[in-house]
Coordinates of N, CA and C and ligand atoms in Angstrom, one line a residue:
X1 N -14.8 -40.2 -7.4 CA -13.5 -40.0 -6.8 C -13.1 -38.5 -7.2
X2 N -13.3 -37.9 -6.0 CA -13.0 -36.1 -6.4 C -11.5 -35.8 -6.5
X3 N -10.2 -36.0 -7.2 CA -9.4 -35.2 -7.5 C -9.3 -34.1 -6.6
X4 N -8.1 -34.1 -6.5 CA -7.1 -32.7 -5.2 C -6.6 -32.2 -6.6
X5 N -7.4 -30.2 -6.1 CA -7.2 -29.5 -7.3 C -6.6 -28.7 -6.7
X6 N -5.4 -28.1 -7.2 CA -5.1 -27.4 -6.3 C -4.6 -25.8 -7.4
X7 N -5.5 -25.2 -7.1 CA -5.6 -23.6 -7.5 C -4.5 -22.8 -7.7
X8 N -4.6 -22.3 -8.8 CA -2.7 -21.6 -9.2 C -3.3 -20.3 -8.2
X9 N -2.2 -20.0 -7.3 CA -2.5 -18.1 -6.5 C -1.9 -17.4 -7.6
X10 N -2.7 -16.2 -8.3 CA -2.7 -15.6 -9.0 C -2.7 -14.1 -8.0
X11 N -1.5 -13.1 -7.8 CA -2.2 -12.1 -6.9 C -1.8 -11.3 -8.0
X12 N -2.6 -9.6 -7.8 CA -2.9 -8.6 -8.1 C -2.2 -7.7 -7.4
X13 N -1.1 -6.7 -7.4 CA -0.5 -5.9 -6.6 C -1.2 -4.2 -7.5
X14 N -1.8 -4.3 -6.3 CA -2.6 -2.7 -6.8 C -1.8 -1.5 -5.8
X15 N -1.6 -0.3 -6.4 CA -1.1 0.6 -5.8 C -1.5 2.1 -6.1
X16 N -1.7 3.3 -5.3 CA -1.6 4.7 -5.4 C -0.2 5.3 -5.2
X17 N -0.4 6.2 -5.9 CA 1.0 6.7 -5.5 C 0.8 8.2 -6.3
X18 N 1.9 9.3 -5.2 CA 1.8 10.6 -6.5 C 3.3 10.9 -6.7
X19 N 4.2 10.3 -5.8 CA 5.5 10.6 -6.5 C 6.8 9.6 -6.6
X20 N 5.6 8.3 -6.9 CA 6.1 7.0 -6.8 C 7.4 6.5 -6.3
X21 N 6.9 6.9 -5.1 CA 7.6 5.6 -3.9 C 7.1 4.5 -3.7
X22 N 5.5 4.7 -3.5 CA 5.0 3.7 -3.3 C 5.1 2.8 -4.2
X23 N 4.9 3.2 -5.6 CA 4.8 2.1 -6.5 C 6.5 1.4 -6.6
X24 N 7.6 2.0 -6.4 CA 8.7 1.2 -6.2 C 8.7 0.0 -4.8
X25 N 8.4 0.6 -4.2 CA 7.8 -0.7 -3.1 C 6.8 -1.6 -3.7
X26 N 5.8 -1.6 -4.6 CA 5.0 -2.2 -5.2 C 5.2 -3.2 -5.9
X27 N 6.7 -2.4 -6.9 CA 7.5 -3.6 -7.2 C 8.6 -4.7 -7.0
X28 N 9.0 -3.9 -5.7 CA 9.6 -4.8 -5.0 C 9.0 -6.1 -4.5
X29 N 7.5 -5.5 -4.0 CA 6.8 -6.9 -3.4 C 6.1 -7.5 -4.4
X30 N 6.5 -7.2 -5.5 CA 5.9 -8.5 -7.1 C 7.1 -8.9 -7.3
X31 N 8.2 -8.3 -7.2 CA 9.6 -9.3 -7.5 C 9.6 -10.5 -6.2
X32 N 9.0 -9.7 -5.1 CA 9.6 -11.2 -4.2 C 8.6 -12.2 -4.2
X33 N 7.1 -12.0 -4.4 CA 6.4 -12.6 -4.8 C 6.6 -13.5 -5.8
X34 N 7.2 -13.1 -6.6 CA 7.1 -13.7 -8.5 C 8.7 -15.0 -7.6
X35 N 9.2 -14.3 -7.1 CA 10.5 -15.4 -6.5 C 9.8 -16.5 -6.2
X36 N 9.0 -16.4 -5.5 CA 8.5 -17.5 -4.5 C 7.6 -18.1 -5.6
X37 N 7.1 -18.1 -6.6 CA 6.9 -19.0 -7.3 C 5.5 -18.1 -8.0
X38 N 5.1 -17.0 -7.8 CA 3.4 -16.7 -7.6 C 3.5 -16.0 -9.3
X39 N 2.0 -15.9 -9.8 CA 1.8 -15.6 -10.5 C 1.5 -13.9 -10.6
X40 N 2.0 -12.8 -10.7 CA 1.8 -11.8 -10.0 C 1.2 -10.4 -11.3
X41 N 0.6 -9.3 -10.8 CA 0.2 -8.6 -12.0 C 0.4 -7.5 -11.1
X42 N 0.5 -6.5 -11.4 CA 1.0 -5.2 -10.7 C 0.0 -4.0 -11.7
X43 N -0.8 -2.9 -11.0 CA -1.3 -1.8 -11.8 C -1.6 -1.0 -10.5
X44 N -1.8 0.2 -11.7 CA -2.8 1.6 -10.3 C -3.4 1.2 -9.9
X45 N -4.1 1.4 -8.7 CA -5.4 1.0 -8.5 C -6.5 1.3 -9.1
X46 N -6.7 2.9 -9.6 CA -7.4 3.1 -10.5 C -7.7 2.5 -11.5
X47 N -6.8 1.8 -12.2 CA -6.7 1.6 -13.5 C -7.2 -0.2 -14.0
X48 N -7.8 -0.7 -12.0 CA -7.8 -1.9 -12.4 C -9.8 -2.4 -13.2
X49 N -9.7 -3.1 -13.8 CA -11.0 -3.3 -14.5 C -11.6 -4.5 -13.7
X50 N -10.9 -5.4 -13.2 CA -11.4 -6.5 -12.8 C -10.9 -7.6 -12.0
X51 N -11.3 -8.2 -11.2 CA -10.6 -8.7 -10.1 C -10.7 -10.6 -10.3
X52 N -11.6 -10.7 -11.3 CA -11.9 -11.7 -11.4 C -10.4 -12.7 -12.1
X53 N -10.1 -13.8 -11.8 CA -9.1 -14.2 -12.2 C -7.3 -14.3 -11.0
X54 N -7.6 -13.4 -10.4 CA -7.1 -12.9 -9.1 C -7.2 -14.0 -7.3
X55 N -6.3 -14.6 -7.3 CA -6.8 -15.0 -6.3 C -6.4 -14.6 -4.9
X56 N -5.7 -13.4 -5.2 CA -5.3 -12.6 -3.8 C -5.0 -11.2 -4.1
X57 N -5.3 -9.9 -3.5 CA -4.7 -9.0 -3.5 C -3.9 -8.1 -2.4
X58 N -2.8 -7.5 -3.4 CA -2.2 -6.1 -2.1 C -3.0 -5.1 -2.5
X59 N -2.9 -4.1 -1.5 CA -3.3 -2.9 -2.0 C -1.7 -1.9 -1.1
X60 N -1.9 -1.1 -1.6 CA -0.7 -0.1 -1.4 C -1.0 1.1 -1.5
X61 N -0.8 2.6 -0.8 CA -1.0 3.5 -1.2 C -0.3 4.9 0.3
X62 N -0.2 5.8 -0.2 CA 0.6 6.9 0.9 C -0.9 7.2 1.6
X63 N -0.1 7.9 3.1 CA -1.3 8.8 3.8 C -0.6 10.4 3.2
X64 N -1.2 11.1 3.0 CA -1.0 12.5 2.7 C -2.4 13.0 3.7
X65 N -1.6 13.5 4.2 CA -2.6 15.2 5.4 C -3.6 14.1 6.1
X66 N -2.8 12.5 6.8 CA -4.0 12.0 7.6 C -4.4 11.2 6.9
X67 N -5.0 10.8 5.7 CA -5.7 10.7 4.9 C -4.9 9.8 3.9
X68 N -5.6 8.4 3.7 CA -5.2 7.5 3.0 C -5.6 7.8 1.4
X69 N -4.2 7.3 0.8 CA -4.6 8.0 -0.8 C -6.2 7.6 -1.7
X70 N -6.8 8.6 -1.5 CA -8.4 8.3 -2.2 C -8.5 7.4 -3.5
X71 N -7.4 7.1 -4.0 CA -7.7 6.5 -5.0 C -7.2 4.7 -4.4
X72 N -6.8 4.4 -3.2 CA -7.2 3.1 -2.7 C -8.3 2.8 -1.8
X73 N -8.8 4.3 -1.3 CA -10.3 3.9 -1.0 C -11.7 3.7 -1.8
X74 N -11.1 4.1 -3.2 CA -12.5 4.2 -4.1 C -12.1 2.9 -4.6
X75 N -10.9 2.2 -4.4 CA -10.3 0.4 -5.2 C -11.3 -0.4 -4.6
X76 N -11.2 0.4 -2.8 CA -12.1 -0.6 -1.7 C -13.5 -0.9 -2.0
X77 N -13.8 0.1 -2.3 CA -15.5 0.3 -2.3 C -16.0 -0.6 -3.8
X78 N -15.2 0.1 -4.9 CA -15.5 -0.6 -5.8 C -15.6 -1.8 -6.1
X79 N -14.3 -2.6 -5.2 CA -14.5 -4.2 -5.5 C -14.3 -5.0 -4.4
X80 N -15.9 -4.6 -3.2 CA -15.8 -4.4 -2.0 C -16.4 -6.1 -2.2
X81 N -17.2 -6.8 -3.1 CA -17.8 -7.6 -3.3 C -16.7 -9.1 -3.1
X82 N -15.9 -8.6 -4.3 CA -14.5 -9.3 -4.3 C -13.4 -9.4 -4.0
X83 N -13.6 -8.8 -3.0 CA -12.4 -8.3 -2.1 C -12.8 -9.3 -0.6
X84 N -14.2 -9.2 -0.5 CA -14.7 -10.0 1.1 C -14.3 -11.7 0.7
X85 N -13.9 -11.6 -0.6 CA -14.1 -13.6 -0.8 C -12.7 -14.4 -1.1
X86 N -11.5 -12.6 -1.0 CA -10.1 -12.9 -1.3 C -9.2 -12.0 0.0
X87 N -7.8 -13.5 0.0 CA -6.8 -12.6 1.2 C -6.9 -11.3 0.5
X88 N -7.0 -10.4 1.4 CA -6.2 -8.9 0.6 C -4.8 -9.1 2.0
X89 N -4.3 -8.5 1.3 CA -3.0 -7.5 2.3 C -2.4 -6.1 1.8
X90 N -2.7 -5.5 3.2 CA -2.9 -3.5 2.9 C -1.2 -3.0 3.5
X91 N -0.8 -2.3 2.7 CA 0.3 -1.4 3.3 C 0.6 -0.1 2.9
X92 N 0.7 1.1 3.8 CA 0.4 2.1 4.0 C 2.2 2.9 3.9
X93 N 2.0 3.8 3.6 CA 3.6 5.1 3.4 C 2.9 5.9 3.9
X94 N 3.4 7.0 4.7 CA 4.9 6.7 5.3 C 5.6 7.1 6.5
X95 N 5.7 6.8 7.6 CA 6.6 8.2 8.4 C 7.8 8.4 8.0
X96 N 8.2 9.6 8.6 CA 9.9 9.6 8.0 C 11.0 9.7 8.8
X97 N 10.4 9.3 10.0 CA 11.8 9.4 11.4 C 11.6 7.8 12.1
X98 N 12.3 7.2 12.4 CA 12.4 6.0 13.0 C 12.3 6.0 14.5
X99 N 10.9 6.9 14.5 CA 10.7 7.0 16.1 C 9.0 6.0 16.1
X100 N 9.1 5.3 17.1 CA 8.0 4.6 17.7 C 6.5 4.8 17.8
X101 N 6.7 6.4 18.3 CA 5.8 7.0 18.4 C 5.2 7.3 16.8
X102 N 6.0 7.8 16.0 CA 5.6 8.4 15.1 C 4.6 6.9 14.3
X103 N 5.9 6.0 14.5 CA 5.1 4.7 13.4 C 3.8 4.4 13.5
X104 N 3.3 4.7 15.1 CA 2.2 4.1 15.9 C 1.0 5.5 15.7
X105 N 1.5 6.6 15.6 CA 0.6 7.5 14.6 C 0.1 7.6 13.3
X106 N 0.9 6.8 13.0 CA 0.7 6.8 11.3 C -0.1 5.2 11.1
X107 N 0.6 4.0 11.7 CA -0.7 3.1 11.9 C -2.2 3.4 12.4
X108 N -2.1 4.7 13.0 CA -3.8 5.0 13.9 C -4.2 5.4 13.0
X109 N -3.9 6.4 12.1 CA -4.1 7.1 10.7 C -5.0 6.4 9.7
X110 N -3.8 4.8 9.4 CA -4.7 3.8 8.8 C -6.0 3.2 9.0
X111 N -4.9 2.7 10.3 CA -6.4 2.4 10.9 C -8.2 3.0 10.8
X112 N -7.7 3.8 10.9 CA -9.3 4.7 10.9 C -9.7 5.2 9.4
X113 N -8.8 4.9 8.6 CA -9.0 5.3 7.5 C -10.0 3.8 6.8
X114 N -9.2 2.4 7.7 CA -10.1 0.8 7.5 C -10.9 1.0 8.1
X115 N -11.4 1.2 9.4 CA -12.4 1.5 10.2 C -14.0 1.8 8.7
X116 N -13.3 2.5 7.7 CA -14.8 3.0 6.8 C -14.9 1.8 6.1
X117 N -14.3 0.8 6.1 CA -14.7 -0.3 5.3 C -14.3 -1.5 6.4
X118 N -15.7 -2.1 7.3 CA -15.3 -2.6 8.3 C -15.8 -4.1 7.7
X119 N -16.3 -4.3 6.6 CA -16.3 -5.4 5.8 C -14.6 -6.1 5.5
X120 N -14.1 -5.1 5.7 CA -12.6 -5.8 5.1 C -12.0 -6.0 6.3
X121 N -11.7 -7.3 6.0 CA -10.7 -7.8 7.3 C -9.5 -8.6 6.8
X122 N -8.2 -7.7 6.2 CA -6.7 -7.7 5.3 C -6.0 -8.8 6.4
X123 N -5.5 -10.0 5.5 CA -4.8 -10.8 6.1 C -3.5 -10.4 6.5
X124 N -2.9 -9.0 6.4 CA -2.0 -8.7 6.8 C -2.0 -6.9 6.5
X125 N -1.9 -6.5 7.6 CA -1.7 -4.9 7.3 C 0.0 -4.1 7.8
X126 N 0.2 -3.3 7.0 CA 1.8 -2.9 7.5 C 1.8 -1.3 6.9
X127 N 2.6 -0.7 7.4 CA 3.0 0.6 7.6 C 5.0 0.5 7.2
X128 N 5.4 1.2 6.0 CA 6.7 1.1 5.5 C 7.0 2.9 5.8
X129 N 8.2 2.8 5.7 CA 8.8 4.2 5.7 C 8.7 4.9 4.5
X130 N 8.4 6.3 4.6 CA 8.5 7.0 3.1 C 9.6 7.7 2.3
X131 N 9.3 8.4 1.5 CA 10.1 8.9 0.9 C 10.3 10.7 0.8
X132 N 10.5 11.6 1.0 CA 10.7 13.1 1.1 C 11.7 14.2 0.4
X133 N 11.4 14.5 -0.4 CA 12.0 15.3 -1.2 C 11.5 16.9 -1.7
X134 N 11.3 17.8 -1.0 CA 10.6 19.1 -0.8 C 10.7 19.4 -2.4
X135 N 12.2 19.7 -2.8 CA 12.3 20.1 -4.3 C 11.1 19.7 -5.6
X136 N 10.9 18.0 -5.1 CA 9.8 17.7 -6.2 C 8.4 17.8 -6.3
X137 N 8.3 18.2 -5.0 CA 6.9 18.3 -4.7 C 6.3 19.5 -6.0
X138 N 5.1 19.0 -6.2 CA 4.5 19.5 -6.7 C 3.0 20.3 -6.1
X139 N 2.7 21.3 -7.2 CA 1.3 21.8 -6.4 C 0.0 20.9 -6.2
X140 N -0.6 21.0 -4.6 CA -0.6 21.9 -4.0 C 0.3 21.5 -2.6
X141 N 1.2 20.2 -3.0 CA 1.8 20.1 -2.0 C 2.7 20.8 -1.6
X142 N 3.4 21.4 -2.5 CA 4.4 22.4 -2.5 C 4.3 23.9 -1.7
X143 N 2.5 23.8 -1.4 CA 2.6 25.1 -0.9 C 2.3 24.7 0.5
X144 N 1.8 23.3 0.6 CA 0.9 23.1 1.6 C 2.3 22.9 3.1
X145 N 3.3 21.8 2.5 CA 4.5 22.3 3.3 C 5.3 23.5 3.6
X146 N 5.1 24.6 3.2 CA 5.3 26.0 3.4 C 4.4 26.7 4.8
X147 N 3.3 26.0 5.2 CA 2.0 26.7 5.4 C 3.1 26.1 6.8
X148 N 2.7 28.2 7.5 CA 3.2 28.3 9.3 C 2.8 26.8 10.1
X149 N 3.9 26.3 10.8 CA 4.0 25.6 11.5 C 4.1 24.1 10.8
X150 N 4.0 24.3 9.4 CA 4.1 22.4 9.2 C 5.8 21.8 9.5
X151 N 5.7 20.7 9.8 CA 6.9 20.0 10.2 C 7.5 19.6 9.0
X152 N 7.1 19.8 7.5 CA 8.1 19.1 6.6 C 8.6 20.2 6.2
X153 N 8.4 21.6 6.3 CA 9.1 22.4 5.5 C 10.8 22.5 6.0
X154 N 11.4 22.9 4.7 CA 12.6 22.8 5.0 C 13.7 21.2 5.6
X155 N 12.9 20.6 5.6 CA 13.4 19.2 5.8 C 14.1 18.8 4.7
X156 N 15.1 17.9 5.2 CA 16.3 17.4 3.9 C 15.4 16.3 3.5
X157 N 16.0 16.4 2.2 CA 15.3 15.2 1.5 C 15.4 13.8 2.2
X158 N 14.9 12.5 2.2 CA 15.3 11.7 3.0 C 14.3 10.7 2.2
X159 N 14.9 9.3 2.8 CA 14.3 7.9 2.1 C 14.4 7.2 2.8
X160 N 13.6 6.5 4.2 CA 14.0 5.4 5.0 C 13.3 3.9 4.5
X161 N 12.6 4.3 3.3 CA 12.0 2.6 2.8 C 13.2 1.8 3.0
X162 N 12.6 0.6 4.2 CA 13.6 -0.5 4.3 C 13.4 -1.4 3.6
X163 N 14.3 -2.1 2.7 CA 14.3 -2.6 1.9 C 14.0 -4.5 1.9
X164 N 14.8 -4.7 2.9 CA 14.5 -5.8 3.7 C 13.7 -6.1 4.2
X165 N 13.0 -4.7 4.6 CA 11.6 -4.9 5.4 C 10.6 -5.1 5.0
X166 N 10.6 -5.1 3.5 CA 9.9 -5.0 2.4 C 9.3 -6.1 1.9
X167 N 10.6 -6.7 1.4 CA 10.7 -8.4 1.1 C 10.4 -9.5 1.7
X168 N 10.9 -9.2 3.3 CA 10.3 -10.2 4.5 C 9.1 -9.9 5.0
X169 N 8.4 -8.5 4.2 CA 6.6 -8.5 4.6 C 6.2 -9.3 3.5
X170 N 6.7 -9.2 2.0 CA 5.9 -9.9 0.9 C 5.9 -11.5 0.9
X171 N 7.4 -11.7 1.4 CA 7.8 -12.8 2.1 C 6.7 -14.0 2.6
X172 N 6.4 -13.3 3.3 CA 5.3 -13.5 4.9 C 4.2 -13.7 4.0
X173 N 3.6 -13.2 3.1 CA 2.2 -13.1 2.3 C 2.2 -14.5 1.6
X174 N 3.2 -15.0 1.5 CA 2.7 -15.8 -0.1 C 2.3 -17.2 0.7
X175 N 2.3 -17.8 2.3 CA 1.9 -18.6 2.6 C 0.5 -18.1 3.1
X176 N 0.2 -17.1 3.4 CA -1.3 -16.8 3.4 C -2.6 -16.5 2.6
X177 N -1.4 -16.5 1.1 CA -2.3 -16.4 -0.5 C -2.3 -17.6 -0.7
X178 N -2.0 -18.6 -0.5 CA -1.9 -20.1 -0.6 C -3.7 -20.4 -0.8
X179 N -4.5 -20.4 -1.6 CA -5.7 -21.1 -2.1 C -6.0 -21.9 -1.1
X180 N -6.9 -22.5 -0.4 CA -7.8 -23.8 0.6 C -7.2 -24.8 -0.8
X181 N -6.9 -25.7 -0.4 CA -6.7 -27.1 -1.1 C -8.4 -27.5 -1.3
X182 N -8.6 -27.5 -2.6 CA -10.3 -28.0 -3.1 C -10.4 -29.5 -3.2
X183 N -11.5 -29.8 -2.8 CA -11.7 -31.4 -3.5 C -12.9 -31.6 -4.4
Ligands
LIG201 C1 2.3 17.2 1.9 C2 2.6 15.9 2.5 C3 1.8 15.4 3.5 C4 2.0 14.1 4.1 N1 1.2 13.7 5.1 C5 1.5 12.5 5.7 C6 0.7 12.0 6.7 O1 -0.3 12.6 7.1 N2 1.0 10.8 7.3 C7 2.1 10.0 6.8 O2 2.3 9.0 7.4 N3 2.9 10.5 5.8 C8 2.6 11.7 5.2 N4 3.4 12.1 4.2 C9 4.5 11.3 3.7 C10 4.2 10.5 2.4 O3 3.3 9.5 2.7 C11 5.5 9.9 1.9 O4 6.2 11.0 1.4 C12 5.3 8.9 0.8 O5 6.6 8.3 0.6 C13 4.7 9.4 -0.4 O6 4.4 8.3 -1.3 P1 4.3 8.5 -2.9 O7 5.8 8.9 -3.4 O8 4.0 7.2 -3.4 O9 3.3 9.6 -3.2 C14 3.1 13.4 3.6 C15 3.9 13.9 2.6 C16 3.7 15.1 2.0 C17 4.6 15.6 0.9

């Protein structure tokens, strides 16, 4: 007589970041997670050692110049093994105008950035708004928005991460981290 076992969801919220926005969104979606009952662990992505123990992950990380932050594509590759045998769910920063167009450029972005790891198929992918603050930038961003013709130079600081939008994506995740019921 086999016993109904039923698996604690243990997720892993992994994140890049260089002027941590992202990782404040990071912890917003372990607070809402941890709400809903989950067992939750939050780190760099870099910094993670091991996946084992984990029974779901986020991954999180900005696009800078196109280009999704290299330190969640080296998370992908690395734990490309255990990642094919767990929900992941991926979300991406940032545009910074609440135009259509722009959101649907910055999802193509991603997109093709998943396109290099076509083993991964994320039980949920999303695109949040970023964060912009010229003053803090650091080098070589600092010069790289200066450079003729870019669209962020001179731009006012701004913050459109929706907050709500946030919560009702993490929301949404914790019945798709939900373990197969074992017997
Ligand atoms: C130099 C620079 C380039 C950026 N390039 C892109 C981009 O190509 N696509 C995009 O969606 N966002 C882009 N962003 C917006 C960032 O993703 C956004 O500022 C985000 O909030 C940064 O996250 P972080 O604070 O975690 O580093 C860029 C920002 C900077 C400063």
């Amino acid at each position: 007589m086999g016993g109904l076992i039923r698996m604690q969801t243990r997720v892993l919220v992994a994140y890049a970041t260089r002027y941590g926005s992202t990782q404040e969104i990071a912890e917003v979606i372990v607070a809402t997670l941890r709400e809903s009952g989950l067992e939750v662990d939050i780190e760099p992505a870099k910094e993670v050692k091991a996946l084992e123990g984990y029974t779901a992950v986020v991954l999180g990380a900005p696009i800078y110049m196109l280009r999704w932050h290299k330190e969640a594509k080296s998370f992908l590759s690395r734990y490309r093994e255990a990642l094919m045998k767990r929900p992941v769910a991926v979300f991406a920063l940032g545009p910074f105008y609440d135009e259509e167009e722009e959101w649907k450029e910055v999802r193509a972005q991603l997109d093709k950035e998943l396109e290099k790891f076509p083993w991964l198929t994320p039980v949920a992918i999303e695109i949040f708004g970023g964060k912009y603050d010229e003053e803090k930038l650091r080098f070589p961003d600092n010069i790289l928005v200066r450079l003729p013709g870019s669209p962020l130079h001179n731009m006012p600081a701004i913050d459109i991460r929706d907050w709500d939008a946030i919560r009702d994506w993490a929301s949404k995740l914790v019945a798709q981290f939900q373990p197969a019921l074992a017997h």
